Structure formats: structure tokens, C-alpha cells
Coordinates of C-alpha atoms in Angstrom, one line a residue:
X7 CA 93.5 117.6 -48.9
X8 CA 92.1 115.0 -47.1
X9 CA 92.7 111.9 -45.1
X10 CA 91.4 109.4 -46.6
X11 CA 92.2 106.9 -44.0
X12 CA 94.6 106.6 -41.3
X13 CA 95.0 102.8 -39.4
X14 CA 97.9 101.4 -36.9
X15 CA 98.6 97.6 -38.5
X16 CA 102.1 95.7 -38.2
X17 CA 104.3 96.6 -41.5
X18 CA 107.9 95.5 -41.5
X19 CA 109.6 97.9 -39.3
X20 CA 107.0 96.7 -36.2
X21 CA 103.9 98.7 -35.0
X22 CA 103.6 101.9 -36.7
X23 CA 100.8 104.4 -36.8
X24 CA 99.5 104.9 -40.5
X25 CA 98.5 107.5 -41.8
X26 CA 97.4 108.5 -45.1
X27 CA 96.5 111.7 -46.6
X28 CA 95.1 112.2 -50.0
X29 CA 94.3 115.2 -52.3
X30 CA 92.8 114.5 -55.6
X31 CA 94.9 112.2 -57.5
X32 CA 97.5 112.5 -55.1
X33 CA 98.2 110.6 -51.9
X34 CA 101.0 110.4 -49.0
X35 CA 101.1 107.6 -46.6
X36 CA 103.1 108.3 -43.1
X37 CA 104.0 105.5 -41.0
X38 CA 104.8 106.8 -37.4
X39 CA 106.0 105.1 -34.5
X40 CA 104.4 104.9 -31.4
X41 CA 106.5 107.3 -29.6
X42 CA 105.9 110.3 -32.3
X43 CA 102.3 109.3 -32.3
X44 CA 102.2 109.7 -28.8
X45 CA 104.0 113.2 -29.3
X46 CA 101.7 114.0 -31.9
X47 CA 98.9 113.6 -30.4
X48 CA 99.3 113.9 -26.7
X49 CA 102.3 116.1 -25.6
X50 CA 101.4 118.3 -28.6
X51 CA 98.0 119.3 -27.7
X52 CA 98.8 119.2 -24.0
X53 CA 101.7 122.1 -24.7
X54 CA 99.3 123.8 -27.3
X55 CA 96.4 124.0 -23.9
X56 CA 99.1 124.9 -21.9
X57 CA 100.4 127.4 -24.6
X58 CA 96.8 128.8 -25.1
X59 CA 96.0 128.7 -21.2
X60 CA 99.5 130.8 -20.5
X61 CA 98.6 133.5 -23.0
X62 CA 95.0 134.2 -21.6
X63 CA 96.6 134.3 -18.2
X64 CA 99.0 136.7 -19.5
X65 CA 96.5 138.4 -21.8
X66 CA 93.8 138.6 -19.0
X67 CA 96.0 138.6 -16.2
X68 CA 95.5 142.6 -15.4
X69 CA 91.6 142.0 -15.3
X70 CA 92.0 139.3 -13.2
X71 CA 94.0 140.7 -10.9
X72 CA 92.0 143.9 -10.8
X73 CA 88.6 142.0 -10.4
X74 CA 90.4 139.6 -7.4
X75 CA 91.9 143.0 -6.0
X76 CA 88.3 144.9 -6.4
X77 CA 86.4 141.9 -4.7
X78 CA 89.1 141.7 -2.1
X79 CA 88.5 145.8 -1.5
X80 CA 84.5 145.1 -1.6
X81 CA 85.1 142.7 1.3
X82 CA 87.4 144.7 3.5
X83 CA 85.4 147.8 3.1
X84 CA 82.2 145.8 4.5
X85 CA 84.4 144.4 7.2
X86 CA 85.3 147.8 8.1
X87 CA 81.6 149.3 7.8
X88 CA 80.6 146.6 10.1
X89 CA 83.3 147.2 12.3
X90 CA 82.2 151.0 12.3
X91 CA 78.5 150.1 12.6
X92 CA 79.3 147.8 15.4
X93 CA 81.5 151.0 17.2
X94 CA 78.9 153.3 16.6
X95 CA 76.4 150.7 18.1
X96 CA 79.0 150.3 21.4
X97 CA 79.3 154.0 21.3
X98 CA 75.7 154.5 21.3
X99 CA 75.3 151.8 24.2
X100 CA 78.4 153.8 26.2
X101 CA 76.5 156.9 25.8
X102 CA 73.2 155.5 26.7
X103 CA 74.6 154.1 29.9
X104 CA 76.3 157.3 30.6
X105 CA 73.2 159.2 30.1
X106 CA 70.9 156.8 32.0
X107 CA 73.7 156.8 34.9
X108 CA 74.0 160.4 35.0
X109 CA 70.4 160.9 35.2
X110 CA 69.9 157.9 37.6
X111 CA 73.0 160.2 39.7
X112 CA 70.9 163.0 39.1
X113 CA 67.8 161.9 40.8
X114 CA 69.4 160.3 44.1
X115 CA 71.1 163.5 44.4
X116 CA 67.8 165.2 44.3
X117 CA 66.1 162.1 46.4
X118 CA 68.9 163.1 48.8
X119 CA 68.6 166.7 48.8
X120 CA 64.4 165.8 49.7
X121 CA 65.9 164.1 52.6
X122 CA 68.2 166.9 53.9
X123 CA 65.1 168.8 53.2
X124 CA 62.5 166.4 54.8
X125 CA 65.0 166.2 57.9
X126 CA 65.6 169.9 57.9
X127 CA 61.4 170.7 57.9
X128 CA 61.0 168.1 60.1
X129 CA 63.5 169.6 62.8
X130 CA 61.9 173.1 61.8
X131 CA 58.6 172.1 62.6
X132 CA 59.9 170.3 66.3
X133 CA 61.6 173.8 66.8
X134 CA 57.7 175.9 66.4
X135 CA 56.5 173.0 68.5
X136 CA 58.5 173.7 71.2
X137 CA 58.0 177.7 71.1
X138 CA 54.6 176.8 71.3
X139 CA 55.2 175.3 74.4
X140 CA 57.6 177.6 75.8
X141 CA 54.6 180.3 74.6
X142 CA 52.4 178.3 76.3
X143 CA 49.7 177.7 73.8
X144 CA 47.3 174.7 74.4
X145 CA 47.5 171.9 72.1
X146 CA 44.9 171.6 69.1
X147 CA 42.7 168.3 69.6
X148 CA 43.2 165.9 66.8
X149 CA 46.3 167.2 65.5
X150 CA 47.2 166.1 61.7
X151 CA 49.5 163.2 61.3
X152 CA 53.3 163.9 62.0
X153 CA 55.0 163.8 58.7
X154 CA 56.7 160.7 59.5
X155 CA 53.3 158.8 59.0
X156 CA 52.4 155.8 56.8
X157 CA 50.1 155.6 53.6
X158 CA 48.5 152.0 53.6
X159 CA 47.8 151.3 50.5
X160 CA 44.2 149.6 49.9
X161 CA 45.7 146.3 49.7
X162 CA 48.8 146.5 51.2
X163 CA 49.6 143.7 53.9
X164 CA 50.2 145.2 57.5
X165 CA 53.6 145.6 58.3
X166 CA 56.1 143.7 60.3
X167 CA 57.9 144.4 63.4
X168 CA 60.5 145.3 61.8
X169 CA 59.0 148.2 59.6
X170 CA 57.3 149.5 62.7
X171 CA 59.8 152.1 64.4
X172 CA 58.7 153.9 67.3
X173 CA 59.3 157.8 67.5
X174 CA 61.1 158.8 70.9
X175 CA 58.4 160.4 73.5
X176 CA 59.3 163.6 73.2
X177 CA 56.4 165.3 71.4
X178 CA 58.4 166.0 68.6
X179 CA 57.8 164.9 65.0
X180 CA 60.5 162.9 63.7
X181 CA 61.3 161.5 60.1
X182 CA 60.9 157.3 59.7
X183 CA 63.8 155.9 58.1
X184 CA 64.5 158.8 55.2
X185 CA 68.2 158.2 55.0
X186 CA 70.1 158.1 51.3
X187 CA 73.1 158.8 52.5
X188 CA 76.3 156.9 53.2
X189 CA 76.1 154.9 56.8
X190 CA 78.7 152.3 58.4
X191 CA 77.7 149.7 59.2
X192 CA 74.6 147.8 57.8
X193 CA 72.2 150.1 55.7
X194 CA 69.1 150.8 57.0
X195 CA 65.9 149.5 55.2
X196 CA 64.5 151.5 53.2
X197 CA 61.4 153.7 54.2
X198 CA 59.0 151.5 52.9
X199 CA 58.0 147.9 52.2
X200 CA 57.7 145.9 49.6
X201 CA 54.2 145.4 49.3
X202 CA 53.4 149.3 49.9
X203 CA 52.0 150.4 45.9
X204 CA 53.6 147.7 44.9
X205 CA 53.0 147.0 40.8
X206 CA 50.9 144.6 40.2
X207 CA 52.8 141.4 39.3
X208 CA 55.8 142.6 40.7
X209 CA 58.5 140.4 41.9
X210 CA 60.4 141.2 45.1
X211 CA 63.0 142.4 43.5
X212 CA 62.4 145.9 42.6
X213 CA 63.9 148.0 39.7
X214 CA 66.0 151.8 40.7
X215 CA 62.9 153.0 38.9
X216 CA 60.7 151.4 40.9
X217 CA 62.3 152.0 43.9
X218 CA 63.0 155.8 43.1
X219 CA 59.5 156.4 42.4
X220 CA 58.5 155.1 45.6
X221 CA 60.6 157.5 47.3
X222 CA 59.4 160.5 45.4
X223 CA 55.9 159.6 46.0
X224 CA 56.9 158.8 50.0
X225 CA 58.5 162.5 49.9
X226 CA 55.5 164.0 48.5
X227 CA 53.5 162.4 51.7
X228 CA 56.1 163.9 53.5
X229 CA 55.9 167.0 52.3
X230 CA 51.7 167.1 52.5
X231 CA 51.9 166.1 55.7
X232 CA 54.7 169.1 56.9
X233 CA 52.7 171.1 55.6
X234 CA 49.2 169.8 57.4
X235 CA 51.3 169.9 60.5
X236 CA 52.4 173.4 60.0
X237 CA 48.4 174.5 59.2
X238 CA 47.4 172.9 62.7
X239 CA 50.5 174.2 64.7
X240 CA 49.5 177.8 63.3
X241 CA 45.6 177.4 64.5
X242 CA 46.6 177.8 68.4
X243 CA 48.3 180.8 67.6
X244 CA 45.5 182.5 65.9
X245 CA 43.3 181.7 68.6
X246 CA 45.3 183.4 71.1
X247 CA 45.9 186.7 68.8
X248 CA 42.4 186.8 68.3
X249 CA 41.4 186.1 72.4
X250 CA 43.7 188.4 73.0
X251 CA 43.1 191.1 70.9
X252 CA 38.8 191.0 71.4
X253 CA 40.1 191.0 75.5
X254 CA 41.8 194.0 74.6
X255 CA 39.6 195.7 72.9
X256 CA 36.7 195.1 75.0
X257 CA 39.1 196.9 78.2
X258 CA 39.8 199.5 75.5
X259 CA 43.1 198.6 74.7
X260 CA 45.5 198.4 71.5
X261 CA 47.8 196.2 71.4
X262 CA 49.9 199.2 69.9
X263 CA 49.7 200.8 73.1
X264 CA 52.1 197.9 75.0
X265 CA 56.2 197.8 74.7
X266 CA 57.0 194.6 73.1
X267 CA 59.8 192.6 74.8
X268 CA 62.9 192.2 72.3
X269 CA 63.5 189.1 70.7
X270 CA 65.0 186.4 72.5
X271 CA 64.6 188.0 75.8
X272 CA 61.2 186.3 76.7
X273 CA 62.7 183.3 77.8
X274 CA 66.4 183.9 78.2
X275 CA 66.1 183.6 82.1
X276 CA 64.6 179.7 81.9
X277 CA 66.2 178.4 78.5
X278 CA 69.9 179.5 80.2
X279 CA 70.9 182.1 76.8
X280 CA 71.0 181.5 73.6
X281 CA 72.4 183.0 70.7
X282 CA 74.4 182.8 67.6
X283 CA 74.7 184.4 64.2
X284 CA 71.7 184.6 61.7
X285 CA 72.1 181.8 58.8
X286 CA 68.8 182.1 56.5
X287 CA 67.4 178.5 56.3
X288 CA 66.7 177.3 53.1
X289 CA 63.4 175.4 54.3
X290 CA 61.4 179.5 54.4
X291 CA 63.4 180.5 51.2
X292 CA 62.6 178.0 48.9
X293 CA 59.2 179.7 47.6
X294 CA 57.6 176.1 48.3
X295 CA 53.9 176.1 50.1
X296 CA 56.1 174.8 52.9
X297 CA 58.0 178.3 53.3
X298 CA 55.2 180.1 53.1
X299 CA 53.1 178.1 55.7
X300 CA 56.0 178.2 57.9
X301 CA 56.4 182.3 57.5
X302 CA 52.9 182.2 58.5
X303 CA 53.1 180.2 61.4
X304 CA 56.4 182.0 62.2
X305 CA 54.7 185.1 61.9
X306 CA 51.5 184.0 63.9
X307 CA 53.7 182.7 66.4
X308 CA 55.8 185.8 66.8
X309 CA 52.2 187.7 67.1
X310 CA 50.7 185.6 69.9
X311 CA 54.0 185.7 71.7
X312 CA 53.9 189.7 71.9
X313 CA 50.2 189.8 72.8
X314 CA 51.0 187.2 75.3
X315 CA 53.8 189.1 77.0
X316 CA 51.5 192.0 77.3
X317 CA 48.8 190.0 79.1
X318 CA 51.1 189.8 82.8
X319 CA 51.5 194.1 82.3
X320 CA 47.8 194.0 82.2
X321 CA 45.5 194.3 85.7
X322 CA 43.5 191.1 84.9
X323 CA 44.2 189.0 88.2
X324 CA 41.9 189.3 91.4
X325 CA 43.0 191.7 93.8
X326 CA 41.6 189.4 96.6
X327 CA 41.8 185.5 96.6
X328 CA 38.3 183.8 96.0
X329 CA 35.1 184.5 94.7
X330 CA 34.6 188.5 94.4
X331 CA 31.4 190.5 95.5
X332 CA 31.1 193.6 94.8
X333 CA 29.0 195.6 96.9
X334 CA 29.5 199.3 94.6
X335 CA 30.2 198.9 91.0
X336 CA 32.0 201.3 89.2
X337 CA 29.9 204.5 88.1
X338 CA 27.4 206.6 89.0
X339 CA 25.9 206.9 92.5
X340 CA 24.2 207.9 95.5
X341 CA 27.0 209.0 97.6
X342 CA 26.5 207.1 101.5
X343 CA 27.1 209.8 103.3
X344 CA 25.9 212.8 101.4
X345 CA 23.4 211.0 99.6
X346 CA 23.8 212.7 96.0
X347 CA 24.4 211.7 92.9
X348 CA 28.2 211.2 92.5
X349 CA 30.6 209.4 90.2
X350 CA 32.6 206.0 91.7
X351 CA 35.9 205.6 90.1
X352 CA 36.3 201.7 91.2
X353 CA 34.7 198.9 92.5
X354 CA 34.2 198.4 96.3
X355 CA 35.0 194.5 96.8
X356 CA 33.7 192.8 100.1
X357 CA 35.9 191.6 102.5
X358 CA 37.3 190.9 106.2
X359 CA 38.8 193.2 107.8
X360 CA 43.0 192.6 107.5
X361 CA 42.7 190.3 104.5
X362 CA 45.8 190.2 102.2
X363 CA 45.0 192.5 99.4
X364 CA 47.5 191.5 96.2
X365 CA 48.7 193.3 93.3
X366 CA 46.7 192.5 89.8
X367 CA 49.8 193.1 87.4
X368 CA 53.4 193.8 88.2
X369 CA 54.9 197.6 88.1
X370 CA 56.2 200.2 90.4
X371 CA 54.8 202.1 93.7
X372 CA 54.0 205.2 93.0
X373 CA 52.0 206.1 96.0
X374 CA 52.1 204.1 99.4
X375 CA 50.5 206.4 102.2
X376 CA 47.2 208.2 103.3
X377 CA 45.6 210.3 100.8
X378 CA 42.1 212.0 101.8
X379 CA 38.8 209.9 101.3
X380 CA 41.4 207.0 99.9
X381 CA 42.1 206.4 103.6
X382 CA 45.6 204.2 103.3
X383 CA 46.5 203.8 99.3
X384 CA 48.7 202.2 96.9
X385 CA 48.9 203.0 93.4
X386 CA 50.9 201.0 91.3
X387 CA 52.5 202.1 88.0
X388 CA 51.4 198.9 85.5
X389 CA 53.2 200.8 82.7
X390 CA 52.2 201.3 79.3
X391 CA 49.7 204.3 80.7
X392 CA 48.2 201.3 83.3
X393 CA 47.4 202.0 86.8
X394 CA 45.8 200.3 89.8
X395 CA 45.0 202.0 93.0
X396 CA 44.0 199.8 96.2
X397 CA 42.3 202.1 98.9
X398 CA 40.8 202.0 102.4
X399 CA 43.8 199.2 103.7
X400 CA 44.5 198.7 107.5
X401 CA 48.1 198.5 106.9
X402 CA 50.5 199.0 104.0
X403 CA 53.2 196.6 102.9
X404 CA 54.9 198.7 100.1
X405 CA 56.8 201.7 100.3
X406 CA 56.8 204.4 97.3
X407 CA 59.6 203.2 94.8
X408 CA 59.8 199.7 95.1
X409 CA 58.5 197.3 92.6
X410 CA 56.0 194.9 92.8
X411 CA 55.0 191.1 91.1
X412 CA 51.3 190.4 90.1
X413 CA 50.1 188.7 93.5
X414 CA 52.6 190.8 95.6
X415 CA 50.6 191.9 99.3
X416 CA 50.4 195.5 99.2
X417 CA 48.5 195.8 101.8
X418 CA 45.3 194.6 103.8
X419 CA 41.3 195.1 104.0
X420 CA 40.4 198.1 106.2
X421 CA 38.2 200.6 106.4
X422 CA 40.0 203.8 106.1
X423 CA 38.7 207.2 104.4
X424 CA 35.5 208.0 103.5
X425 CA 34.4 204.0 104.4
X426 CA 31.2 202.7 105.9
X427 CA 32.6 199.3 107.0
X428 CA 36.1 197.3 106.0
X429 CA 36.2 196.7 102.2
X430 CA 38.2 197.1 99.2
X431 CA 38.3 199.9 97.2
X432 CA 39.9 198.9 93.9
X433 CA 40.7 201.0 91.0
X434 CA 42.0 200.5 87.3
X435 CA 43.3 203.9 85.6
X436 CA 44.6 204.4 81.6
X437 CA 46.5 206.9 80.8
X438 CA 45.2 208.5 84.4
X439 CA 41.4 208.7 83.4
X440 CA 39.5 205.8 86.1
X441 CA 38.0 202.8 83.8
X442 CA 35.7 200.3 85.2
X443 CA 37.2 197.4 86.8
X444 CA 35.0 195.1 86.5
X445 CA 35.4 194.8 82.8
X446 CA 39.4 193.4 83.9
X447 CA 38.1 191.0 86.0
X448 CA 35.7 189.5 84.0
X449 CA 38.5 189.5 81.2
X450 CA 41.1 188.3 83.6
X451 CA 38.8 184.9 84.8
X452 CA 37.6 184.6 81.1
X453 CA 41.4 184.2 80.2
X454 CA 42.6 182.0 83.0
X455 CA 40.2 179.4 82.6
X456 CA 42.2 179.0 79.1
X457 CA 45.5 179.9 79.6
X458 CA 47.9 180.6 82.8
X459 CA 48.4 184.1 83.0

């Protein structure tokens, strides 16, 4: 079946819609109104889309839904990986900024322990200064640089007024401006300028890093130069030990032989006392070359201090004020007035008749009166197995017992005894056995010209 033709054309009812359908021999004409055409062939296909459209939603609606859910899933588990990866990210920042502001704790803590340290080496090193002084030990020519000095860098522009600061005038070293810890007030600047090893290119604003490497490498200036300082303090006190010790040894001496004063009593009488308990200072037990310099120096110092404190117990000052002559050394010789060969047991020291005669080291009379060819004597105990006789006096000024100060008169220039003419007879005895005096005298002006005795 076919249509064979379908046309709209007036027939006698109005406008209709024809339509004919044919088959063979067999035909059918339709005549439809407009309104049923309209039906036909608009509402009808419209429902049918609508029809078709509602039973693939309905049909497909599951996969749809799935697939819109699925996408919807896909998008909210990117969201949340980026979320996560962004967390992780402000984690990772978090924990780099804790890290770098623990370590950048870290090091001013240790920058600030170097300053308790640089202050407590520097007050160390003031504190071996002045025992050097109280020793009395002469200052070294061209000492090193106190620690507190400036590195100049090769191109460094000089400094300001400002960055100059002027140590007090007391001999002491004292640190420049190493303070990292909390201060009223306006903070100090810091120990350095700007321009000292400064990085090329480098603004005037400096970094932490910048600025905390700066004060390392200004603590490990400080720290050579403590350590210099301690070298040179320590070269005084070897001299003396070893003065001392060839003095001693050339009289026949050991040092062993001497009492050493205790600690602290060698100047308790001037310095007013002093005392307290014993706190180990960390500056000697730290193992650094510092501490061991410093035990050095403390030991050096504690060395020349004992050999010094045997020097006054020692007969080294002139018996008579002056220039000495003697006119019989010590030794064999012709005896004056029985003209053989005998042995002299001192030295016989011109002089004029009632001249003060003074004791040559402190210690106690043993002797004050006449004893045979001595004529009028003194003998003085020096102590340690030391003894000094002075003979052939006009007068005595000492009685048996008391005790005596180097320089003390004990007596005055006669010519008592077994004496051709006023004079002095002077004797030096250890461990009772006479020694030649000469040898203390020559020791005793050797000394003084480089120390007071």
C-alpha cells in the first residue's frame, strides 16, 4: 500500500486535507480537517518524541545518574587531593619554619653562650694580669692585642666615632660590645660594622645568616686573641722561674729546699683577705686550647710566685749600703797574723769604722755577743738551713731571740777579734757549712737590677 497522492484543495465541506492511499486496484481517499491534520501530524509526533525521549530517560536513567554521580565523585576526590596536597605543602612550610627557627634559636643560644664565654675569659685573663702585678713580674714589650681588638678587613672603610669605644685605663683587657643578651633600654650596636667582610654586593640590610656568621667569625678573633694574650702573659712568668732557678742553682740551692707560703697568704696583709668557696670555672674545664693555655699560665704563675717568695728568705741584699770592696775574698789564705796558709769562711768588706751594718734576708738572732776571733757577732737564722753571720762590729743592735727584716741594723763596722783595721766580716752558711758570699752578692745585684727584691 501506497499513497499515491495526498493534496489539501477546497471540496464541499471547506478546506480539508486529502489524502489518498492506494494498493493495487484498490484505493481510499481521506479528507481531514485542518485540526486532525494538525493532530496528525504535529501533536502526534511531538508526544511520540516525548514518548521515545521519556523511555530512554527512564531506560538510561541509572547510567546517567551513575555516570553524573561518578564525575561528581572524580571532582570532589581532586578537590580533596588538592586540599590534602595544599595541607601537606602548609605543613611542610610550618615545619620548615619550625626547624629553621629552632636552629636559628639554637645558634644565638650558642652565640650567647660564646659571649658568657668571651666575657668570662676575658675577666679570667684581667684576673692573671693582676696576679702578675701583685707578683710583680715586669711587663712583656709588645704585648699581643687584647682580645677586644678589630680585624680590618682589606677594604673595609675606617670606622666612625661611634664604633670606636675606648677601654677604661685600667690595664685590663676588656670585651668591645659582645652583648646578645636582653638590655633596657636602647640595644647596643652590634660588635661590628657594616662594611667589616661585608659580601660583596651586599645591601645594608643584612640577613640573620649574615649577621650570625659575622659574630662567629668575630668570636673566633676573640678567642685567637685570648689565647695570644694568655701565651704572652705566661712568657714573664717563665722568665722569672727560669732566673730564679739558674740564681739558685749557681748559690747551690733547690728550690725544694725552701717552705712555700700557702695559698692565699702571700698577699692577704695588702689585698685586705679574701676568700670564698671553690666553684670550678668552666673557662679551664672545657678542654679548649684556651683551658689548657690558661692551666699553663696558671701553673707558671703559681711556680714563679713560690720561687719568688723564696727570693726575700735568701741573703742576696748588701750587707753595707754602696758599692762593696772586698779586701779578703772567701777561701784560702795567708793568715795576717800567723802568716800560714788558712781557710776564710767569708768575705772581709771595707768600711768606716761605726757604719750601719744591715741584715741581707730576714730571720731570727741566734747569736748577738762576743765570740773569740769573731770579735762582736750576729748570726741570723735565714731559715730553710740559711745563715748569715756579721763579725768584727763596734756595737750590737740585736739581742739573741728577736727577729730581724732584710735591711734591719744589726750592728756597726768595727774592728773587733782577730782584725787588722775596722771592716766587715760577712758570712753566708747552709745547712751550717760556710759558702762563699760573694756568689750572693753578685746574685743579689744581678736580680735587683730586674726585679725589686
Amino acid at each position: 500500500m501506497h499513497v499515491r497522492h495526498a493534496h489539501i484543495g477546497k471540496t464541499p465541506h471547506g478546506n480539508r486535507l486529502i489524502l489518498s492511499f492506494a494498493y493495487r486496484s484498490h484505493a481510499r481517499t481521506f479528507a481531514l480537517p485542518h485540526l486532525a491534520a494538525l493532530i496528525v501530524f504535529v501533536l502526534v509526533p511531538i508526544i511520540a518524541i516525548i514518548y521515545l525521549a521519556a523511555t530512554c530517560y527512564f531506560i538510561f536513567h541509572d547510567d546517567v545518574l551513575a555516570g553524573l554521580m561518578q564525575r561528581q565523585a572524580d571532582m570532589q576526590y581532586a578537590y580533596e587531593d588538592r586540599i590534602a596536597a595544599l595541607r601537606r605543602d602548609v605543613e611542610n612550610a610550618n615545619q620548615r619554619a619550625d626547624t629553621e627557627t629552632s636552629d636559628f634559636t639554637a645558634r644565638l643560644h650558642a652565640l650567647a653562650q660564646r659571649q658568657d664565654q668571651v666575657e668570662s675569659r676575658t675577666a679570667l685573663i684581667a684576673a692573671f694580669a693582676d696576679r702578675e702585678r701583685q707578683i710583680g713580674l715586669p711587663p712583656v714589650a709588645g704585648d699581643a692585642a687584647p682580645a677586644n681588638a678589630e680585624i680590618a678587613p682589606a677594604a673595609a672603610a675606617p670606622p666612625s666615632a661611634a664604633e670606636v669605644s675606648v677601654p677604661p685605663h685600667d690595664g685590663k683587657p676588656h670585651p668591645d660590645g659582645f652583648d646578645l643578651r636582653l638590655q633596657d633600654g636602647p640595644h647596643p650596636a652590634l660588635p661590628f660594622s657594616t662594611s667589616d667582610a661585608a659580601p660583596a654586593g651586599a645591601t645594608d640590610a643584612w640577613a640573620p645568616d649574615d649577621i650570625m656568621r659575622a659574630l662567629s667569625a668575630r668570636y673566633d678573633h676573640a678567642d685567637a686573641a685570648d689565647l695570644t694574650l694568655l701565651n704572652t702573659l705566661e712568657a714573664p712568668a717563665d722568665r722569672l722561674t727560669h732566673r730564679v732557678r739558674e740564681t739558685l742553682a749557681a748559690l747551690g740551692l733547690s728550690a725544694h729546699r725552701f717552705r712555700m707560703p700557702a695559698r692565699g697568704t702571700a698577699h692577704a696583709d695588702e689585698d685586705g683577705g679574701v676568700g670564698g668557696p671553690f666553684v670550678p670555672l668552666p673557662a679551664v674545664a672545657d678542654g679548649s686550647p684556651f683551658a689548657a693555655a690558661a692551666m699553663r699560665l696558671q701553673s707558671a704563675l703559681a711556680t714563679a710566685e713560690d720561687l719568688k717568695s723564696v727570693l726575700p728568705h735568701v741573703p742576696l741584699k748588701a750587707p753595707l749600703p754602696g758599692a762593696l770592696a772586698i779586701t779578703s775574698p772567701f777561701g784560702p789564705r795567708i793568715d795576717p797574723f800567723l802568716g800560714r796558709a788558712a781557710l776564710h769562711t767569708g768575705v772581709d768588706l771595707r768600711g768606716v769604722y761605726g757604719d750601719a751594718v744591715h741584715a741581707t734576708a730576714p730571720g731570727r738572732v741566734t747569736f748577738a755577743g762576743f765570740m773569740g776571733g769573731y770579735g762582736n757577732l750576729v748570726e741570723v737564722d735565714n731559715g730553710d738551713g740559711l745563715a748569715t753571720r756579721y763579725a768584727h762590729l763596734s756595737s750590737i743592735d740585736v739581742v739573741q731571740g728577736e727577729t730581724v727584716a732584710a735591711g734591719t741594723v744589726v750592728g756597726h763596722i768595727g774592728d773587733t777579734g782577730r782584725a787588722t783595721g775596722p771592716h766587715l766580716h760577712y758570712e753566708v752558711r747552709i745547712d751550717g757549712q760556710p759558702v762563699d758570699p760573694e756568689r750572693f752578692l753578685r746574685a743579689g745585684a744581678v736580680l735587683q737590677s730586674a726585679m725589686a727584691l
